[in-house]
Amino acid sequence: MGTGRKRRLHFSKIYSFKCGKNTFDDDHSQIGGPGFSRVVYCNETGVSEVATQSYADNYVRSTKYTPMTFLPKSLFEQFRRVANFYFLVTGIMAFTPLAPYSAGSAILPLIIVIGATMVKEGIEDWQRQQQDHEVNNRKVKVHGGRGVFESREWKKLRVGDVVKVEKDQFFPADLLLLSSSYEDAVCYVETMNLDGETNLKLKQSLDATSSINDDSNFNDFKATVKCEDPNASLYTFVGTMEFQEQQYALSPQQLLLRDSKLRNTDYIYGAVIFTGHDTKVIQNSTDAPSKRSGIERRMDSIIYFLFLILFLIAFLGSIYFGIVTKDDLDGDRMKRWYLGPDRSEIFFDPKRAPVAAIYHFLTALMLYSYLIPISLYVSIEIVKVLQTVFINNDIHMYYEVADKPAHARTSNLTEELGQIDTILSDKTGTLTCNSMEFIKCSVAGTAYGRGVTEVERAMAKRTGSPLIVNGRDQLLDDANDSDSTLAVKGYNFEDERITNGYWIHEPHSNVIQKFFRLLAICHTAIPDVDEETGKVTYEAESPDEAAFVIAARELGFEFYKRTQTTVSFMEFDPIFKRKVERTYELLNVLEFNSARKRMSVIVRDQDGKLLLLCKGADSVMFDRLAKNGRQFEEATKEHVHDYADAGLRTLILAYRELSEDEYKEFNEKFIEAKNSVSADRDDLIDETTEEIEKDLILLGATAVEDKLQKGVPECIDKLAQAGIKIWVLTGDKMETAINVGFACSLLRQGMKQIIVTLESPEIIAAQKAGEKNAIAKVSKDSVKKQILAGKAQLDASSSDPYALIIDGKSLAYALHDDIKNTFLELAVGCASVICCRSSPKQKALVTRLVKEGTGKTTLAIGDGANDVGMLQEADIGIGISGVEGMQAVMSSDIAIAQFRFLERLLLVHGHWCYRRISSMICYFFYKNIAFGTTVFLYEAYASFSGQPAYNDWYLSLYNVFFTSLPAIALGVFDQDVSARFCLKFPLLYQEGVQNTLFRWRRIFGWMLNGLASGVVIFFLCIRALDPESYRKNGKTAGMEVVGATIYTCVVWVVNCQMALAVSYFTLIQHIFIWGGIVLWYIFLLAYGAMPVNFSTTAYKVFLETLAPSPSYWFVTLFVSIAALIPYYCYKAVQMRFFPAYHGMIQWIRYEGHTDDPEYVNMVRQRSIRTTTVGFTARSIARDNNLYHLNLERQASAR
Amino acid sequence: MDALPRPKLKSKKPKYSRFTQQELPAWKPILTPGWVIASFVAVAILFIPAGLLCLSASERVVEIIDRYDDECLPDSYSNKGDSFIQSKDTNKTCVRTMKVPKKMTAPVFIYYQLDNFYQNHRRYVKSRSDKQLRDPGFADETRDCKPEDNLHGDENEPIIPCGLVAWSLFNDTYILSKGNKVLDINKKDIAWKSDTEIKFGSDVYPKNFQKGELIGGGELDETKPLSEQEDLIVWMRTAALPNFRKLYGKINSDLEANETITIVIQNNYNTYEFGGEKRIVLSTMSWIGGKNDFFGIAFLTIGGICLFMAINFILLYVCKPRPLGDPSYLSWNRNPSGQ
């Protein structure tokens, strides 16, 4: 630490928080008792070795498996799937004489299938392990004895170690803060990874240890901490420290949590209290809920259905088998004597026919297992992994600025992306960039600033008027993509009246000066001066605060230094024409909180004048103005209203001069309040500050733009055209939310707004007067009334678009069990829904309400930790991998860098994936039913004795080799229409939402097709080959010939069927489809060439008996054609006369009308309902209005 | 400083390739009227001549079938076929005559045809030992052959060939004569080469065969190796379906039209108990095999269907041109609920 403790600040004095001095309370008496048994010997390397042996080390594992547990655990996971378990059971039973085929052939496919899945699991887990490895091998400085700190890996940390964490590093474990680079041992902590809050939190160590702030001091530092056992509560901590033979109480104020980051502080020293899995954050992490897609759930029920069929036909076969078996022996008289019924083993014994039938039932269950597609699960998994590879590699979803491609974190939900009915979106950071730009201000009743906001641009688009604003329009359009074209991040202010020092020529230049001084002083940001360039950057608690300080800097009030008691800035002095330094003595900071909605500082300027500078929301500020401070009130109010209308965040700035006596009185009260330990301490502080923040003099207002992300309005428009509903759930206040709603065309003029709120005067009055229960009752009644009224309004004229806007407090009541369904009906009926001021939990509840109430697929998109609940609750959670923490991304299913990529993700990838998976599953059922039918029919001809016509290995390799690859190719590569058309005809997306490709009708259609194919194949084959000779040499067809021929036909038919179903033939499709057929012949050759005791009935079957026979080839030819004719006719008619939406687009493409606007519009406007949201709808609505207006005018003119 | 994220050395931008961007060149077929009609016509053009070809081939085949199981049953035993066949005293010889309808050019193949005989029954199919048939060293490999595994249950006396399949060997015999001249029946080469050369050993001799309490079917010459017992080999290629033909032998001389063939049948094989039928079949061969009209009919039918469909589609496309973009064609447009 060369620079050492350059900033020795005592922030603890100016802030109002409780610090340093903890008192013992009830909780501390529990120490040593159950739940509070942890003892940590700090810095006693020798002793702690022994004492902390029982505590976990700091190795953190997020993997599902270890090398030891991988095999049993993953096997267990595999066999939890009912189909896999069934195949395991049949595989085991294959070793008994019951089996209709050899054990090896039954087990091999299962091994391949399970093996492939396990390899996939293994690779995924290995990747997780790599991440763990990276985290666990991060280095931190640890006290190694004699005051020397050495670098050590995180995983080697032990409980009791003293570590030194430097600026911008993460804490490696839960630490007890001992001291920091600040003299009063405070430090700033960023907890974004824990709670998503971006503001910095202040922590402070005990006074007793605050002086141990140098490496060498730790040589003889010893302390014993006794505290609670590891638990998941982030905000509590109970413990005591014994230091220098004194007991000190510890509180959360001293605890630094793992995964949070040290900010604005050069270094801290801390003692490790909880390590590894004992840390609060890891205790807190819940396993992500495992999500399954709707298609997979339906697929499961189809598999159960197939099981039912399987059991049914096995049962029927067994009854028949039992009867004929019993019939074989009539007393001493045998019927089918060649079966030796009188000397039979149990499986065929006519004397015990019922038992034989039961055994046969088991055999049949094994034999008909080919109805169940064993490779379906693994194929789906392979397909989905490849689909996610495509998503990850999509160049159109790569965000250059942040260098972030899309990242699908879970692979099992890709097809859900094509079925989204409702999108629930966060606002900040998702729709907006969370980058604030100082864009306008109103000072002394004059509005300044000519920047064009996104909202204004959207509105201009709406009204169709060209934007004529100082020619920056074009530039801004380009600048949208990245802020790099803006000269200064967070600053987009343009007004030649003010910039470059011209403000002094304005009429109220003194007010302007005060205004900007206030901006430069009244904040909690910390400057960071680059020593080489002299440029100042700021670290602020929130982006708007940073925007203010930056604005002040750019306008000539450069805040550059903060000490514990002073704030200094450079100001351009208009009189001396040079920069002068001004230093204000900082006396108090009255912080911002959501109740106060304002913050103030009390400073003493260079002339010794005491000033209270205050900035806050308009709702609280205008009431606090002095009588003589309202000079500009009217003009400012108007400007503030305009700004809010334009979607800007506004703050009112005001100040007040204090007299010494007044301040003295306040300060005494304030200190007393701060030091009070009673429960109502916060109220006391608020009360004290309330008294001083009054009689303010208005300076003006600021307007900060919460910038929309690029392409958001366009994306929302596309999604709305695709019939997807978009709800915005935000923590922001109603006005902001409505502003953003306007900006992204979710709201528009002419849309009727149903606003549900508890801000009405009578409710507020009731709240002030009544006690809790009464308030709740009144509020609930009010919400209920408003919802019912809204619903009545909606029912009355359902054709008009409505927008529902509800605030968090009302939402809490609206989500009560008795109202929530009515609320849902109302919300579903509205075109747009905006929930403002909603808590993370409410977001999750709303998501659940939509998901469960409508039964439709929901998607939640968000970027912050407050969206985690929503992301996990929704069917699909999309995380924005933006600037905020990784928490949302870590709990999301798919991470994208920008909201606008959602358009491509859903309309292109979602649509494709949905289509591919559903087609693939249908095809799987088709091919297995076709095959299973032939097996079953053959059984009927073998008196249900359980004898397959096919060689064991034909049977077992059917699913694995000859037919699965084309299905996988379909699942990975098929496209009904290209990406361009997916985007051009967004309505295509409705195919997924309405599940047209995986509805029962289609599934059963495919199953029926399979049944028909199987029947055609079987009967044509057996009739063609038996009983006459099938060859010129007079030999007749035995079982091996008939079996191989039927099998050949099945392979041909299912592969050609695939070729008919595919609409996108790449080389890969050709290779897999025709390759599947060729592979069968190759297999037949190779298998036939193997030694006879392995190949058994297949020995030389192809070369000797099949290939030289023309009838074999003829049968293959006409059976394949005959089996495909029905589907071909169906498809030809359907495609021509009843084309589905994708079919129509294919026609348009084929006929070359893609650029013919008439055609395109005709197809595009096939709408299930008129689109009511998005700017297209907006312009249509406007056109309609104009049209009606014209009509009226014409009428009145006459 | 290790805890800080390392500077990114390379961009994470996905590499562009037509494969990863899913823009591979592709053939996007669509069932246009042209395609549909052309494909149907093509199949029809291909299949109808093929069908005629097969039919004419089948037409040229001369086939004589004679069912003899009931005819060879003396009247006194009618409905008591089983006691007739089981009795050692009854005369099983039976004489049948048949007339050659058309000239049969050599070789004329002689088949026996069984009905309702489940050679494909699982118990039956499995009851054999391929190893034993192939290799004298595996003579005692009779695990799967129960109950015809060992003579009197003695493990040192394995039955060769063991199992139900061999045990139930067909044992009717036919002597054919034309006028007074006995026709020479060639029993060589009636089995597949892979059987005589590989699957049945030339040094494996029958042993203990048909020596048990129950006699099944035919007996074997213990001096001839299995590879030369072609009747057995043919029998042991189990049939796929319960009615089947198996090759009995060949006559290497022509049979003229209207000649009368006398067949002396030793009616030994018991099909009466399970109600099976027995036939003797004399047939010539064409390039496609025996007399089988099915190929021709199948080709013609499918070809005809295709032609029919082609005509239908032509009419459909001509009479009812599709108005593109009629919203009623959007199936899910009609019921917004989608179900």
mmCIF file of N, CA, C and O in Angstrom, chain A residues 606-632:
data_model
loop_
_atom_site.group_PDB
_atom_site.id
_atom_site.type_symbol
_atom_site.label_atom_id
_atom_site.label_comp_id
_atom_site.label_asym_id
_atom_site.label_seq_id
_atom_site.Cartn_x
_atom_site.Cartn_y
_atom_site.Cartn_z
ATOM 1 N N GLN A 606 -17.907 29.736 2.307
ATOM 2 C CA GLN A 606 -16.642 30.386 2.647
ATOM 3 C C GLN A 606 -16.841 31.666 3.423
ATOM 4 O O GLN A 606 -15.969 32.114 4.137
ATOM 5 N N ASP A 607 -18.037 32.253 3.254
ATOM 6 C CA ASP A 607 -18.318 33.475 4.011
ATOM 7 C C ASP A 607 -18.868 33.168 5.384
ATOM 8 O O ASP A 607 -19.278 34.082 6.106
ATOM 9 N N GLY A 608 -18.949 31.892 5.713
ATOM 10 C CA GLY A 608 -19.435 31.537 7.033
ATOM 11 C C GLY A 608 -20.932 31.435 7.132
ATOM 12 O O GLY A 608 -21.484 31.222 8.211
ATOM 13 N N LYS A 609 -21.597 31.591 5.992
ATOM 14 C CA LYS A 609 -23.041 31.482 6.004
ATOM 15 C C LYS A 609 -23.449 30.016 6.090
ATOM 16 O O LYS A 609 -22.839 29.155 5.468
ATOM 17 N N LEU A 610 -24.491 29.757 6.881
ATOM 18 C CA LEU A 610 -24.986 28.394 6.992
ATOM 19 C C LEU A 610 -26.090 28.181 5.969
ATOM 20 O O LEU A 610 -27.016 28.979 5.882
ATOM 21 N N LEU A 611 -25.965 27.112 5.188
ATOM 22 C CA LEU A 611 -26.952 26.846 4.144
ATOM 23 C C LEU A 611 -27.505 25.437 4.278
ATOM 24 O O LEU A 611 -26.763 24.497 4.582
ATOM 25 N N LEU A 612 -28.796 25.320 4.064
ATOM 26 C CA LEU A 612 -29.378 23.999 3.929
ATOM 27 C C LEU A 612 -29.755 23.835 2.460
ATOM 28 O O LEU A 612 -30.517 24.630 1.928
ATOM 29 N N LEU A 613 -29.138 22.847 1.803
ATOM 30 C CA LEU A 613 -29.429 22.615 0.395
ATOM 31 C C LEU A 613 -30.242 21.336 0.292
ATOM 32 O O LEU A 613 -29.905 20.323 0.902
ATOM 33 N N CYS A 614 -31.302 21.441 -0.459
ATOM 34 C CA CYS A 614 -32.234 20.310 -0.457
ATOM 35 C C CYS A 614 -32.689 20.005 -1.870
ATOM 36 O O CYS A 614 -32.945 20.899 -2.665
ATOM 37 N N LYS A 615 -32.758 18.738 -2.178
ATOM 38 C CA LYS A 615 -33.373 18.351 -3.445
ATOM 39 C C LYS A 615 -34.319 17.192 -3.167
ATOM 40 O O LYS A 615 -34.047 16.340 -2.321
ATOM 41 N N GLY A 616 -35.445 17.182 -3.895
ATOM 42 C CA GLY A 616 -36.418 16.136 -3.600
ATOM 43 C C GLY A 616 -37.537 16.090 -4.620
ATOM 44 O O GLY A 616 -37.572 16.881 -5.569
ATOM 45 N N ALA A 617 -38.439 15.140 -4.400
ATOM 46 C CA ALA A 617 -39.542 14.947 -5.338
ATOM 47 C C ALA A 617 -40.518 16.118 -5.253
ATOM 48 O O ALA A 617 -40.684 16.724 -4.206
ATOM 49 N N ASP A 618 -41.186 16.421 -6.356
ATOM 50 C CA ASP A 618 -42.099 17.559 -6.380
ATOM 51 C C ASP A 618 -43.221 17.407 -5.369
ATOM 52 O O ASP A 618 -43.684 18.392 -4.788
ATOM 53 N N SER A 619 -43.623 16.163 -5.123
ATOM 54 C CA SER A 619 -44.760 15.969 -4.223
ATOM 55 C C SER A 619 -44.458 16.436 -2.804
ATOM 56 O O SER A 619 -45.357 16.818 -2.067
ATOM 57 N N VAL A 620 -43.195 16.380 -2.384
ATOM 58 C CA VAL A 620 -42.888 16.838 -1.021
ATOM 59 C C VAL A 620 -42.281 18.234 -1.005
ATOM 60 O O VAL A 620 -42.382 18.953 -0.013
ATOM 61 N N MET A 621 -41.691 18.630 -2.101
ATOM 62 C CA MET A 621 -40.920 19.864 -2.047
ATOM 63 C C MET A 621 -41.784 21.117 -2.098
ATOM 64 O O MET A 621 -41.524 22.085 -1.392
ATOM 65 N N PHE A 622 -42.793 21.103 -2.932
ATOM 66 C CA PHE A 622 -43.564 22.344 -3.075
ATOM 67 C C PHE A 622 -44.238 22.746 -1.772
ATOM 68 O O PHE A 622 -44.465 23.920 -1.515
ATOM 69 N N ASP A 623 -44.549 21.754 -0.919
ATOM 70 C CA ASP A 623 -45.181 22.083 0.359
ATOM 71 C C ASP A 623 -44.206 22.746 1.324
ATOM 72 O O ASP A 623 -44.606 23.319 2.335
ATOM 73 N N ARG A 624 -42.919 22.582 1.057
ATOM 74 C CA ARG A 624 -41.949 23.024 2.043
ATOM 75 C C ARG A 624 -41.339 24.374 1.669
ATOM 76 O O ARG A 624 -40.351 24.790 2.266
ATOM 77 N N LEU A 625 -41.915 25.015 0.683
ATOM 78 C CA LEU A 625 -41.335 26.285 0.271
ATOM 79 C C LEU A 625 -41.768 27.407 1.215
ATOM 80 O O LEU A 625 -42.865 27.391 1.753
ATOM 81 N N ALA A 626 -40.882 28.331 1.367
ATOM 82 C CA ALA A 626 -41.210 29.513 2.164
ATOM 83 C C ALA A 626 -42.125 30.424 1.353
ATOM 84 O O ALA A 626 -42.190 30.317 0.126
ATOM 85 N N LYS A 627 -42.795 31.290 2.044
ATOM 86 C CA LYS A 627 -43.706 32.208 1.345
ATOM 87 C C LYS A 627 -42.958 33.041 0.319
ATOM 88 O O LYS A 627 -43.405 33.225 -0.806
ATOM 89 N N ASN A 628 -41.750 33.444 0.717
ATOM 90 C CA ASN A 628 -40.994 34.276 -0.217
ATOM 91 C C ASN A 628 -40.159 33.449 -1.188
ATOM 92 O O ASN A 628 -39.403 33.969 -1.969
ATOM 93 N N GLY A 629 -40.307 32.127 -1.075
ATOM 94 C CA GLY A 629 -39.510 31.254 -1.956
ATOM 95 C C GLY A 629 -40.303 30.731 -3.116
ATOM 96 O O GLY A 629 -39.870 29.836 -3.815
ATOM 97 N N ARG A 630 -41.484 31.256 -3.321
ATOM 98 C CA ARG A 630 -42.360 30.679 -4.339
ATOM 99 C C ARG A 630 -42.417 31.507 -5.609
ATOM 100 O O ARG A 630 -43.336 31.383 -6.386
ATOM 101 N N GLN A 631 -41.369 32.293 -5.798
ATOM 102 C CA GLN A 631 -41.370 33.207 -6.925
ATOM 103 C C GLN A 631 -41.575 32.497 -8.263
ATOM 104 O O GLN A 631 -42.324 32.940 -9.105
ATOM 105 N N PHE A 632 -40.858 31.337 -8.398
ATOM 106 C CA PHE A 632 -40.920 30.669 -9.686
ATOM 107 C C PHE A 632 -41.824 29.447 -9.650
ATOM 108 O O PHE A 632 -41.767 28.594 -10.510
#
